[in-house]
Short mmCIF file of C-alpha atoms and ligand atoms in Angstrom, two decimals:
data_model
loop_
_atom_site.label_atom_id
_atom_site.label_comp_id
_atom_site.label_asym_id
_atom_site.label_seq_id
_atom_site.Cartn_x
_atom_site.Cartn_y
_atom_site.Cartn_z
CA UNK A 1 21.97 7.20 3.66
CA UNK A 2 21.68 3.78 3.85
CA UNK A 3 17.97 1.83 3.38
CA UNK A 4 15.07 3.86 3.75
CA UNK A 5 11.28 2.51 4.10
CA UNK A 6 8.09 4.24 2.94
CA UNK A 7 5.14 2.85 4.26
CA UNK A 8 1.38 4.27 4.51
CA UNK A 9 0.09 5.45 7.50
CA UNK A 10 -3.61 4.92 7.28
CA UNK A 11 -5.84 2.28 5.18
CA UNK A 12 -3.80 3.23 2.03
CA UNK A 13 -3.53 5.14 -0.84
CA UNK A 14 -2.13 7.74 0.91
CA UNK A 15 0.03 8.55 -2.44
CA UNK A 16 2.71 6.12 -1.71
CA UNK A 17 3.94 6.00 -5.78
CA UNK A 18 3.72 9.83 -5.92
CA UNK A 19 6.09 10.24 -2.47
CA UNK A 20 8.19 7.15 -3.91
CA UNK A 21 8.37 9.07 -7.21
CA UNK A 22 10.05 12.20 -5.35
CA UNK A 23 12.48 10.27 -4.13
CA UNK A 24 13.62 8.52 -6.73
CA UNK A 25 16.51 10.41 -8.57
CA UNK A 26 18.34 10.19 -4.96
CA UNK A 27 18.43 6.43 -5.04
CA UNK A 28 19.95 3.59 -6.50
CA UNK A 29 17.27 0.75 -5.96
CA UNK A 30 13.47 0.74 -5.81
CA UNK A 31 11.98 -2.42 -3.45
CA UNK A 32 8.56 -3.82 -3.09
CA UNK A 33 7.98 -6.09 0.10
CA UNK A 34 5.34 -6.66 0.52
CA UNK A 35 1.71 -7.06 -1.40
CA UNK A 36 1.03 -7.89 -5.04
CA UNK A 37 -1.43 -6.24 -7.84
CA UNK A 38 -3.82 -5.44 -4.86
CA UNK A 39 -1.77 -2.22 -4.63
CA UNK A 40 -2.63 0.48 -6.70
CA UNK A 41 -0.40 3.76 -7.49
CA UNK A 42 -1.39 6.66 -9.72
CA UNK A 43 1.47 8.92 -10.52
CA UNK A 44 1.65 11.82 -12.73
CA UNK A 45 4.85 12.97 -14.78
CA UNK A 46 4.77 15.92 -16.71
CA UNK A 47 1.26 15.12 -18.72
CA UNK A 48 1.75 11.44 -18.59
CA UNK A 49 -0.05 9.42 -15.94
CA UNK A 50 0.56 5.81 -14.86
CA UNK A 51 -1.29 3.36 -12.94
CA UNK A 52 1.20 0.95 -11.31
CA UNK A 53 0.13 -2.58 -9.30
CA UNK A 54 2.85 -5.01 -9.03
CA UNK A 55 5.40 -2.38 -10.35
CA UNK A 56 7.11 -0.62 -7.48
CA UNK A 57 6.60 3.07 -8.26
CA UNK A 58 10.49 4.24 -8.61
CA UNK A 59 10.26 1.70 -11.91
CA UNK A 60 9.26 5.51 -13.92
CA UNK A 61 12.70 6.70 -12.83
CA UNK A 62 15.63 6.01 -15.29
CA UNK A 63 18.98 4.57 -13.53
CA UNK A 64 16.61 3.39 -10.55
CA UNK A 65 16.65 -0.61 -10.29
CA UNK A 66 13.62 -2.07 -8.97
CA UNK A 67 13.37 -5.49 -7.28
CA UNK A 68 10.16 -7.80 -6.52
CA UNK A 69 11.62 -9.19 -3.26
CA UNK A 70 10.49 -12.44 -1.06
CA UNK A 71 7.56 -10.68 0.81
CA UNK A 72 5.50 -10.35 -2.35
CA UNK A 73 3.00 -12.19 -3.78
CA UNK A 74 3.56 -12.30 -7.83
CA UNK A 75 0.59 -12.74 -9.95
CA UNK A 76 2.55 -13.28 -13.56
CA UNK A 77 0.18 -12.30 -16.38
CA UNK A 78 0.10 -8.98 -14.15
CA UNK A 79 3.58 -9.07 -14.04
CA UNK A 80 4.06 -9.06 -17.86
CA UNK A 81 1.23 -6.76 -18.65
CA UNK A 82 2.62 -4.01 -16.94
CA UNK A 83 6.08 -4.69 -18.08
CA UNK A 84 4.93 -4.48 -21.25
CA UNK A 85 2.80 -1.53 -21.03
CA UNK A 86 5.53 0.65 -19.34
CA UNK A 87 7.71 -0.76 -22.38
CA UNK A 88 5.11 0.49 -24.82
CA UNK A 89 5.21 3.79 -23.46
CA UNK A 90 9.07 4.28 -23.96
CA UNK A 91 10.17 3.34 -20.51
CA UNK A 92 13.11 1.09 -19.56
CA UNK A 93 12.02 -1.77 -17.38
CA UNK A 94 15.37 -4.03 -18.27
CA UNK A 95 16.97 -4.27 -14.79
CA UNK A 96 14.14 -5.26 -12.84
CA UNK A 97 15.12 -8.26 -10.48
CA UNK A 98 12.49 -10.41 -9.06
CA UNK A 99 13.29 -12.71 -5.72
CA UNK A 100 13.34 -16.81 -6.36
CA UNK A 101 11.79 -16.98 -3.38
CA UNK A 102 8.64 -14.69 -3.85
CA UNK A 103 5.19 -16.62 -4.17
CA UNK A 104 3.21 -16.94 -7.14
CA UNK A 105 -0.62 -15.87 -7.24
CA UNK A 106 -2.29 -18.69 -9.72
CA UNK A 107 -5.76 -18.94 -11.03
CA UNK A 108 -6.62 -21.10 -8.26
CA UNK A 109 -5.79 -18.35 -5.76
CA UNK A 110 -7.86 -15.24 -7.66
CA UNK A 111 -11.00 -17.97 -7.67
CA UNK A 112 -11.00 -18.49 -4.20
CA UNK A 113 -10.85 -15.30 -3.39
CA UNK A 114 -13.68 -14.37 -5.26
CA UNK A 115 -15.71 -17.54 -3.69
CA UNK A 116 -14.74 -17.12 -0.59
CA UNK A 117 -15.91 -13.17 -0.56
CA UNK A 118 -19.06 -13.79 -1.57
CA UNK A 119 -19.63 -16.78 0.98
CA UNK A 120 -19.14 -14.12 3.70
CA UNK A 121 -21.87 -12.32 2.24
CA UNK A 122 -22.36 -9.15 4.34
CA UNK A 123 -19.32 -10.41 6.57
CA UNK A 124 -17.19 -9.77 3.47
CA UNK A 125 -13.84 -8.07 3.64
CA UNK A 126 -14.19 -6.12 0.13
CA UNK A 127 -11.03 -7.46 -1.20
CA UNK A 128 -9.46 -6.56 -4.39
CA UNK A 129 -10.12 -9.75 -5.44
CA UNK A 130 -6.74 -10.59 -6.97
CA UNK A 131 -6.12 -13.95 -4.36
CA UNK A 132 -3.64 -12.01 -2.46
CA UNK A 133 -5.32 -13.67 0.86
CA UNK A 134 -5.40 -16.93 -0.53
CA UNK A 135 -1.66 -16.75 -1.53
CA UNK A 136 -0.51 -15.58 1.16
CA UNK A 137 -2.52 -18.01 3.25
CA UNK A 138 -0.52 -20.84 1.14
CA UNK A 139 2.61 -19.20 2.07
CA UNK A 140 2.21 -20.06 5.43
CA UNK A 141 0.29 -23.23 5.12
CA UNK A 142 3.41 -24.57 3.06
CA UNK A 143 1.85 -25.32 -0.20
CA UNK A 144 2.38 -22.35 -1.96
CA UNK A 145 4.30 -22.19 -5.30
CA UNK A 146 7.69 -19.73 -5.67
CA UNK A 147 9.56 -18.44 -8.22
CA UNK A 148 12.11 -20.76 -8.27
CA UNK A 149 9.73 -23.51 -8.66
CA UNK A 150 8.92 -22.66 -11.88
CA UNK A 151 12.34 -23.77 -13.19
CA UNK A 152 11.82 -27.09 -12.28
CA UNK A 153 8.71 -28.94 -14.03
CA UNK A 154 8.62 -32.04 -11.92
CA UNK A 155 9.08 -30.09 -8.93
CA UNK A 156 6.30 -27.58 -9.53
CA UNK A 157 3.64 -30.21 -10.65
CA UNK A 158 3.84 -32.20 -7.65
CA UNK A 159 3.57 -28.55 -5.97
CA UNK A 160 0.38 -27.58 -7.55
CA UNK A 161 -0.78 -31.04 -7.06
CA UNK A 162 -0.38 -31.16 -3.68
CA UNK A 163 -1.89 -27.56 -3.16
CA UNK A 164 -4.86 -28.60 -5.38
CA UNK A 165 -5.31 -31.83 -3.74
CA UNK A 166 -7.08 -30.43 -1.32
CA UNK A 167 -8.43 -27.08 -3.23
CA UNK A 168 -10.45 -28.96 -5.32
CA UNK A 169 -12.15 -30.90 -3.07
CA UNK A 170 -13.27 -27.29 -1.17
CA UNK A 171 -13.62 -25.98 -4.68
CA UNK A 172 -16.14 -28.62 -5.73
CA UNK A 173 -17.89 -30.00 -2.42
CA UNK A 174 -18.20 -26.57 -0.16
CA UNK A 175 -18.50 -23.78 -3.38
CA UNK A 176 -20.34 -25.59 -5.91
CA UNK A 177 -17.62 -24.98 -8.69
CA UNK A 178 -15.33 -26.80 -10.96
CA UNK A 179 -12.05 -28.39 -10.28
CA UNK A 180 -8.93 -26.48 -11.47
CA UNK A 181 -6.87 -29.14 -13.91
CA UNK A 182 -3.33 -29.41 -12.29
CA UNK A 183 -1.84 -29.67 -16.28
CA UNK A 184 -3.69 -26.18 -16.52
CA UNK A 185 -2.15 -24.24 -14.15
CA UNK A 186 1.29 -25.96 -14.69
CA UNK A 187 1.43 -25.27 -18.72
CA UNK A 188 0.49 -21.42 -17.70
CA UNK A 189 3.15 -21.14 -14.95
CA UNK A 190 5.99 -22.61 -17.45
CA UNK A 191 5.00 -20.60 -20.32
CA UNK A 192 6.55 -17.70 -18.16
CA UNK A 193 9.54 -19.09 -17.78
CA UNK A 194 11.61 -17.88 -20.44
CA UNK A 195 11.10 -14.40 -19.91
CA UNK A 196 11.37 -14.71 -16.36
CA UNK A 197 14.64 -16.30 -16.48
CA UNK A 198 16.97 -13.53 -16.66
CA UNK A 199 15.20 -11.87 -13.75
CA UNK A 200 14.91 -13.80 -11.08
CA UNK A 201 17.68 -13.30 -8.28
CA UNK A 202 18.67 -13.96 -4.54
CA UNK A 203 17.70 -10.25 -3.74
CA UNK A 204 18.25 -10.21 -0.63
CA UNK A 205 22.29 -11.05 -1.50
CA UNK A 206 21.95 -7.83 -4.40
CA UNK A 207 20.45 -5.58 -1.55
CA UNK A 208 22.41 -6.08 1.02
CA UNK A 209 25.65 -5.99 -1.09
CA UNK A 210 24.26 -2.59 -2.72
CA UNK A 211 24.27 -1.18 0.84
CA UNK A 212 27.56 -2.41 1.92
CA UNK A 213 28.74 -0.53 -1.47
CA UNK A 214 27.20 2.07 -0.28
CA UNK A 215 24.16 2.29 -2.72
CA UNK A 216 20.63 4.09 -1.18
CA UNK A 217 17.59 1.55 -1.41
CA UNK A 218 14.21 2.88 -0.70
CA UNK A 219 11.68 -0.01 0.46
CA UNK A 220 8.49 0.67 -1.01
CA UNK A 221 5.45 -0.84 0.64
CA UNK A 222 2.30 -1.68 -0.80
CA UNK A 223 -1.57 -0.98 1.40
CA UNK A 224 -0.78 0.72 4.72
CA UNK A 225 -0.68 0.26 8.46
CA UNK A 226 -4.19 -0.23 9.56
CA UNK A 227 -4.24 -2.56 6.97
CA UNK A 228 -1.87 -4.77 8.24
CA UNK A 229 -2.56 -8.39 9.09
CA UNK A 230 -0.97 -7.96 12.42
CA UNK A 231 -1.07 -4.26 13.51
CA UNK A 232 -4.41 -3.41 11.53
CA UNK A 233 -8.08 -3.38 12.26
CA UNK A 234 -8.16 -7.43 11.98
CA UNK A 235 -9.89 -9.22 10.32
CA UNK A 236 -10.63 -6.08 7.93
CA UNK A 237 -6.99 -6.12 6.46
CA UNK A 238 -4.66 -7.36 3.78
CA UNK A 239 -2.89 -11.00 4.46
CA UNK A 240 0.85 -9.13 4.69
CA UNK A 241 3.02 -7.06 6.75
CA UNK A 242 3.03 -3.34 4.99
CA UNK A 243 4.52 -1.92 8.38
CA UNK A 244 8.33 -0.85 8.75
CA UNK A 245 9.16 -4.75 10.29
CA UNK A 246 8.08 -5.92 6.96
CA UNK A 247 10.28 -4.38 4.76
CA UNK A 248 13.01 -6.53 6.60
CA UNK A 249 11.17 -9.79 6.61
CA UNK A 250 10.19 -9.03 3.48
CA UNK A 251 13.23 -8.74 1.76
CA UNK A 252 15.98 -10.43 3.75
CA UNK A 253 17.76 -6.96 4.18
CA UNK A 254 18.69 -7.26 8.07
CA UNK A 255 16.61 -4.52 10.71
CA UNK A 256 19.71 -2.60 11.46
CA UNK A 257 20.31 -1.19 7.92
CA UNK A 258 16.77 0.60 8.18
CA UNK A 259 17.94 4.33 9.08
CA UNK A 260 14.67 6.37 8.29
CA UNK A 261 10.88 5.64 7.83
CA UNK A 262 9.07 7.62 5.96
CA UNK A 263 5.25 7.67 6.35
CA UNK A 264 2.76 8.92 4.15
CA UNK A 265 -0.47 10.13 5.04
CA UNK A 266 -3.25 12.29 3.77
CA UNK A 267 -4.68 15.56 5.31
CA UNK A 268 -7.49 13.93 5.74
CA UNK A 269 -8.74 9.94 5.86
CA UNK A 270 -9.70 7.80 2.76
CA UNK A 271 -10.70 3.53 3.22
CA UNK A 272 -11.54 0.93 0.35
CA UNK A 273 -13.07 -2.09 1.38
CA UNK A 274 -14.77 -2.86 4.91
CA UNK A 275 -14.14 -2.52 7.93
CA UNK A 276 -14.08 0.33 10.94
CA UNK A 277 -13.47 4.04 10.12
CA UNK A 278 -14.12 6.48 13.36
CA UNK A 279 -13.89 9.83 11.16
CA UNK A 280 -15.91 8.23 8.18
CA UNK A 281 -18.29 10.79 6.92
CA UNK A 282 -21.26 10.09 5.56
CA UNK A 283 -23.32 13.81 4.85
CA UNK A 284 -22.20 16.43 1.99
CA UNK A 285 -18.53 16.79 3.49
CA UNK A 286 -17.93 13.00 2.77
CA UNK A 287 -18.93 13.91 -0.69
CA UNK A 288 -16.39 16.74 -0.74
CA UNK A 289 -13.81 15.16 -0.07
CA UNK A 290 -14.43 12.88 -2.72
CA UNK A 291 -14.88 14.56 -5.48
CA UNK A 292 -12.29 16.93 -4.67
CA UNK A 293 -10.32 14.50 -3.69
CA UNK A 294 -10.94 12.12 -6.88
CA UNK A 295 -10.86 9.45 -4.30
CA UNK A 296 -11.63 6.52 -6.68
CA UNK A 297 -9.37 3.07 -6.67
CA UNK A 298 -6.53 2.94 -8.36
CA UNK A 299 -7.31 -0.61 -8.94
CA UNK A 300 -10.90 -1.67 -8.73
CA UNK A 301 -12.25 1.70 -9.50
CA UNK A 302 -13.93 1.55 -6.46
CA UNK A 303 -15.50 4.63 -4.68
CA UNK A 304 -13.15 5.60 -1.38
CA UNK A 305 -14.88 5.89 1.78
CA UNK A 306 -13.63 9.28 2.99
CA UNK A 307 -13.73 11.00 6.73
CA UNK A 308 -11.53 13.96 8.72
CA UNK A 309 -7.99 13.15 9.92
CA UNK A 310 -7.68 10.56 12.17
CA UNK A 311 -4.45 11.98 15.07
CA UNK A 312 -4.84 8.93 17.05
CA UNK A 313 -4.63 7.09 13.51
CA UNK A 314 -0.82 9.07 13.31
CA UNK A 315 0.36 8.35 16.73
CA UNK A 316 0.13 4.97 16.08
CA UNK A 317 1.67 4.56 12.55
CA UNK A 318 4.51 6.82 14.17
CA UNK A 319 4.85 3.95 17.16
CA UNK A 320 4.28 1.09 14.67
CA UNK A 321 6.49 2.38 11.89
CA UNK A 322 8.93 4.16 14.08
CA UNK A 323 8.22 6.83 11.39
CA UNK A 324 10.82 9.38 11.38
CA UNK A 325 9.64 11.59 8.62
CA UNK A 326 5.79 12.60 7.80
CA UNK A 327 5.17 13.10 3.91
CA UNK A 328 1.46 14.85 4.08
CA UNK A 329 -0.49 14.88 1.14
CA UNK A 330 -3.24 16.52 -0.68
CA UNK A 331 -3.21 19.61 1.87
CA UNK A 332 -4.68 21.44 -1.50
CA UNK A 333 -8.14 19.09 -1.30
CA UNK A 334 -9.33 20.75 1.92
CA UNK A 335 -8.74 24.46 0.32
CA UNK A 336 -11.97 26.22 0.95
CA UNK A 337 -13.30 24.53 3.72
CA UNK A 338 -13.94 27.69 6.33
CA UNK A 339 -13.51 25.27 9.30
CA UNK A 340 -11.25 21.74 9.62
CA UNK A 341 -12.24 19.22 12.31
CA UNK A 342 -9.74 17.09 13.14
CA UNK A 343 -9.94 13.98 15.02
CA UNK A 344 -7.72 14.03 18.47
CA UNK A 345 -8.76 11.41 20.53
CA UNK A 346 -11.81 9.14 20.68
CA UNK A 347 -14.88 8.81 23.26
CA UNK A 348 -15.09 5.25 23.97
CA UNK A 349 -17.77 4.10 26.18
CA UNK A 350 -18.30 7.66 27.75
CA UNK A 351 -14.50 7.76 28.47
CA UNK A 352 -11.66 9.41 26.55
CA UNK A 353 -9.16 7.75 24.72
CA UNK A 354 -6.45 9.06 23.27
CA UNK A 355 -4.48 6.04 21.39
CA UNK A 356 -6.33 3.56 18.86
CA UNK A 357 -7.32 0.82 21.16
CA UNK A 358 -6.27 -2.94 21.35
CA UNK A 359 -9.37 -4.03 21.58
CA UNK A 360 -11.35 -4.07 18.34
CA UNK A 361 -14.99 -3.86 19.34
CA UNK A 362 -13.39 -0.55 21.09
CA UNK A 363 -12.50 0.79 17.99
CA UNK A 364 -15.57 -0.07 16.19
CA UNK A 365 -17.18 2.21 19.19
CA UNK A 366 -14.33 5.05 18.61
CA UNK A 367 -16.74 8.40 18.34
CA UNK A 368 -13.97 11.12 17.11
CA UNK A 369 -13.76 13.89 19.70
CA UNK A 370 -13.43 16.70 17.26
CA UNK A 371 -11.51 20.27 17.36
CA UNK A 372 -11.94 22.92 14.46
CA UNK A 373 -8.97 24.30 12.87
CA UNK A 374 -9.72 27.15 10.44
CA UNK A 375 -9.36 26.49 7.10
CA UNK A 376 -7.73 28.59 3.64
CA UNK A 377 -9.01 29.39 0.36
CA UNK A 378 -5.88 30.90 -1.34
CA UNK A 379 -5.29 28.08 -4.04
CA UNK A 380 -1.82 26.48 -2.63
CA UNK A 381 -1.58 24.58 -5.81
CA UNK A 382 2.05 26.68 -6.89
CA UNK A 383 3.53 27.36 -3.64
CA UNK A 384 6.47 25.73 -3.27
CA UNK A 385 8.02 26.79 0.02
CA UNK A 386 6.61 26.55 3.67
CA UNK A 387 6.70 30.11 4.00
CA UNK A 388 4.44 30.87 1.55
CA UNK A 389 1.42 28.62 2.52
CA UNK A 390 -1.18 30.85 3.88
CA UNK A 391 -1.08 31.04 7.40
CA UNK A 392 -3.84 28.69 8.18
CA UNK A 393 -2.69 26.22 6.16
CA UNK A 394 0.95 26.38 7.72
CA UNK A 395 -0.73 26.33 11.06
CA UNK A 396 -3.20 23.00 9.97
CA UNK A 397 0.51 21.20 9.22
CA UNK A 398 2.30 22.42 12.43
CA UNK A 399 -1.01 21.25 14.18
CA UNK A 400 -0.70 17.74 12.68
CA UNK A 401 3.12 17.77 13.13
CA UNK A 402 2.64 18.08 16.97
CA UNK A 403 -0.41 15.49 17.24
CA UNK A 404 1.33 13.02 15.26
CA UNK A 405 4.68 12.48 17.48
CA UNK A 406 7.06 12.76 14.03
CA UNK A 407 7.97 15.97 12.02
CA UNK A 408 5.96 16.87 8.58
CA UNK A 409 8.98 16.80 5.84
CA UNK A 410 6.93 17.29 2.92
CA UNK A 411 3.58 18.38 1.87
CA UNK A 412 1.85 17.24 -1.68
CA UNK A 413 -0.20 20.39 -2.86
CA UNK A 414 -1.40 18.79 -6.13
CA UNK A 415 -0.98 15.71 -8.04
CA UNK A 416 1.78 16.40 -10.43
CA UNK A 417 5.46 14.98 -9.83
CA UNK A 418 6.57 18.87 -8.95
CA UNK A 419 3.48 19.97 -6.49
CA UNK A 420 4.94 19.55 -3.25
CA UNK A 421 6.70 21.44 -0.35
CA UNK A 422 9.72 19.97 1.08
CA UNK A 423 10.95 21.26 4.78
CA UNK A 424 13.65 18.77 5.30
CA UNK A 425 15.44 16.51 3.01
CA UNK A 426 14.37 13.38 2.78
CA UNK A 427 17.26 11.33 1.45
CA UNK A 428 20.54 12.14 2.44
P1 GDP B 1 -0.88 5.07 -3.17
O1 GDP B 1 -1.60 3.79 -3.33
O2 GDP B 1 -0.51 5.36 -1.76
O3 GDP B 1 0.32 5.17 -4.10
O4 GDP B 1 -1.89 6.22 -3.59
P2 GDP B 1 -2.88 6.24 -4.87
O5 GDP B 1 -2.07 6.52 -6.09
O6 GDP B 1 -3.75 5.05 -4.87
O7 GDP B 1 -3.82 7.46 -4.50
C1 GDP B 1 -3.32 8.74 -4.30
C2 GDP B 1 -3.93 9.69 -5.35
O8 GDP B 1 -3.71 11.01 -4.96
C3 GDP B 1 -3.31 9.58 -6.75
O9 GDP B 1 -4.31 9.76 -7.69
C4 GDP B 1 -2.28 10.70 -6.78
O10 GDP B 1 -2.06 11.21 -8.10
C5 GDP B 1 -2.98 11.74 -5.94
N1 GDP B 1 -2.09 12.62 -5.17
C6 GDP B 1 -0.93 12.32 -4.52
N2 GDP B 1 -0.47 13.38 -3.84
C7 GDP B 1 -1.37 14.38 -4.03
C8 GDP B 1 -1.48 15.73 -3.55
O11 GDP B 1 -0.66 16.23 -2.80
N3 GDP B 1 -2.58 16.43 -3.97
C9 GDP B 1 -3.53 15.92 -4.81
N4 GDP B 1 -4.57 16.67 -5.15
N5 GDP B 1 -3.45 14.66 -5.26
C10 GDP B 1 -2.39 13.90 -4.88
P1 IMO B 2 -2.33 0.77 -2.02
O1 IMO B 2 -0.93 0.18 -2.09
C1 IMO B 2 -6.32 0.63 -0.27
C2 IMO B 2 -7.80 -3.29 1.01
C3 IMO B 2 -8.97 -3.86 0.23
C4 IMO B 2 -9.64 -4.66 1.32
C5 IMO B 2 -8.46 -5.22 2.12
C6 IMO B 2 -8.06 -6.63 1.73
O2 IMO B 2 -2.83 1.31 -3.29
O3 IMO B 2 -2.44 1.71 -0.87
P2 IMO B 2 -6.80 -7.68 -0.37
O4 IMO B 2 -7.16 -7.71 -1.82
O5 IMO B 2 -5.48 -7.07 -0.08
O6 IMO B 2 -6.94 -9.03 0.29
O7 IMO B 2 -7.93 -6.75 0.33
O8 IMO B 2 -7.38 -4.34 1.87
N1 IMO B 2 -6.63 -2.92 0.18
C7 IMO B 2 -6.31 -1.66 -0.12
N2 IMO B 2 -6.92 -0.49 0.16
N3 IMO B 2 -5.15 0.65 -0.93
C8 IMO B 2 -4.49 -0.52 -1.20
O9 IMO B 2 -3.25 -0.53 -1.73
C9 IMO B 2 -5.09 -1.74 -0.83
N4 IMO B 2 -4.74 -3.04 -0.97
C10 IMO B 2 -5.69 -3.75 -0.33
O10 IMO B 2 -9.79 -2.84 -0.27
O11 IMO B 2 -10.37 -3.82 2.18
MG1 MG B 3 -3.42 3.07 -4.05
#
């Protein structure tokens, strides 16, 4: 099995680093593509639980390499924080390779994000607030700063100069704050250097020569289809490409190596941030799910916005993605509810509509045409094989299986590294 992507069906944390996690003593290399420390991935070993950002999740498997490729966006004090904290908790984070060509988030970047958000006022996007827009928005204005500028001093002060040129003059005259001192931001980017020496890499070389040597890599993306710039519910979405197409431009590792895509998706809906959400609940059932759910950020510790599942939300990720394989999570959340709506087409305008729409004002009009599948109460928590799901709940994943176009491989029954059902291989 060649290269595999995992991407997130929905508006993330779908439990991307738990699914990644699974797979990881199958593969041989561990890519993020896209994204930065926006992304935030809770996964539990044993009685150990970590919180990874700019980490790619398979980092917590021994043997696994893990590469920062091109796509990302690489915010260093992050960077060395969590190396250092996985360190301090016994685990090996030696071979991690980071692209020359990935951008750098600078202080410059996390301030304007944080201006800019609260200039929109009730327009706002809800970002994380770690200047992953204002990054990536350098990245394609051509004044952002990479990796491999950091090895060159002259080079990367006439960068920042140029980028802050006119920064500071937006910084000062439209937001009221101070100017950001070029000699700042260069002495912090340098002092990095040293330590970031030995890993920093052409990736996209390493990766595609692992796969000609046969070697599995498993493309780990960051945030989630509807929150992607292009596919996602614009303007209400991160400034990257967390879809299946990204995981090539976002690492250099050509489309026709890409043999499987894996999407993960919860049993029922979860949002951060703002932005339109058809199934979004807002009565005791909202409430439900998130408590039972624990459906707080990963990263800002923000409360999730929770609703039913979305089908017409899973068609599309399929025809996005190209999504071969489903990985469903937290089936074991909607345990004891006597009755399940789920979401299978919308009402738009008095008509019905069975895909998300183009249009956006459509979708901010989506009312969820609802039907009722009964629900379980056996705890499922144990079970290990299809077979001996209760029948409902077997019935609730065969349900989804058909209304999302791609087959349910796996099913997450709990949050620990073990609580899942597996009905086809996912690797191999
Ligand atoms: P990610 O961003 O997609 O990696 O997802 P997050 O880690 O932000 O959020 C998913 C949360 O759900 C984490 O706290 C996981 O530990 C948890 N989780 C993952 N799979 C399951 C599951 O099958 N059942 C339950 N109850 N929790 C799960
Ligand atoms: P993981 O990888 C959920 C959301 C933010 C905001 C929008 C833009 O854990 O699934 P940004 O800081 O990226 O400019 O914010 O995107 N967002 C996420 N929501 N999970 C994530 O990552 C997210 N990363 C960004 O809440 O609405
Ligand atoms: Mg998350």
């Amino acid at each position: 099995m060649p290269a595999i992507v995992l991407v997130g069906a929905q508006w993330g944390d779908e439990g991307k680093g738990k699914a990644t996690d699974l797979l990881s003593s199958q593969i041989d290399y561990v890519v993020k593509f896209n994204g930065g420390n926006n992304a935030g991935h809770t996964v539990v070993v044993g009685t150990e639980k970590y919180a990874l950002h700019l980490l790619p999740s398979g980092i917590l498997t021994p043997g696994v390499i893990p590469v920062i490729a091109n796509g990302v966006v690489v915010d260093l004090t992050v960077l060395f924080e969590e190396i250092d904290g996985l360190k301090a908790r016994g685990l090996d984070v030696s071979k991690l390779r980071i692209s020359a060509d990935a951008h750098v988030i600078t202080s410059y970047h996390r301030i304007l994000d944080k201006v800019t958000e609260r200039f929109l006022g009730k327009r706002q996007i809800g970002t994380t607030g770690r200047g992953i827009g204002p990054a990536y928005a350098d990245k394609i204005s051509r004044v952002g700063i990479r990796i491999q500028d950091l090895f060159d001093a002259n080079i990367l002060r006439q960068k920042v100069e140029a980028a802050l040129d006119q920064k500071n003059q937006i910084l000062t005259k439209i937001y009221n704050r101070r100017a950001v001192s070029v000699e700042e931001v260069v002495t912090e980017l340098l002092s990095y250097t040293e330590r970031l020496a030995p890993m920093v890499e052409d990736t996209a070389l390493e990766l595609t020569r692992a796969l000609d040597a046969g070697k599995t890599v498993l493309f780990e993306g960051g945030q989630a289809t509807m929150l992607d710039v292009d596919h996602g519910t614009y303007p209400f979405v991160t400034s990257s490409n967390p879809t299946s197409g990204g995981a090539a431009t976002g690492s250099g590792v050509a489309p026709n190596r890409f043999e499987r895509v894996i999407g993960v998706i919860k049993a029922y809906t979860t949002r951060v941030g703002s932005g339109p959400f058809p199934t979004e609940l807002f009565d005791e059932w909202g409430e439900f799910l998130t408590e039972k759910g624990f459906e707080f950020g990963t990263t800002t510790g923000r409360k999730r916005r929770t609703g039913w599942y979305d089908a017409p939300i899973s068609r599309y990720a399929t025809r996005i993605n190209g999504i071969t394989d489903y990985v469903l999570t937290k089936l074991d959340v909607l345990t004891g509810i006597e009755s399940i709506p789920v979401c299978v087409a919308y009402e738009i305008d008095g008509k019905r509509v069975d895909e998300v729409p183009v249009n956006q004002t459509d979708f901010h009009h989506a009312v969820p045409i609802y039907e009722n599948l009964p629900g379980w109460s056996e705890d499922i928590t144990s079970v290990r094989n299809f077979d001996d799901l209760p029948k409902n709940a077997k019935d609730y994943v065969l349900a989804l299986e058909q209304m999302s176009n791609s087959r349910i491989s796996a099913i997450g029954v709990g949050p620990a590294r073990d609580a899942i059902v597996v009905r086809h291989q996912l690797v191999g």
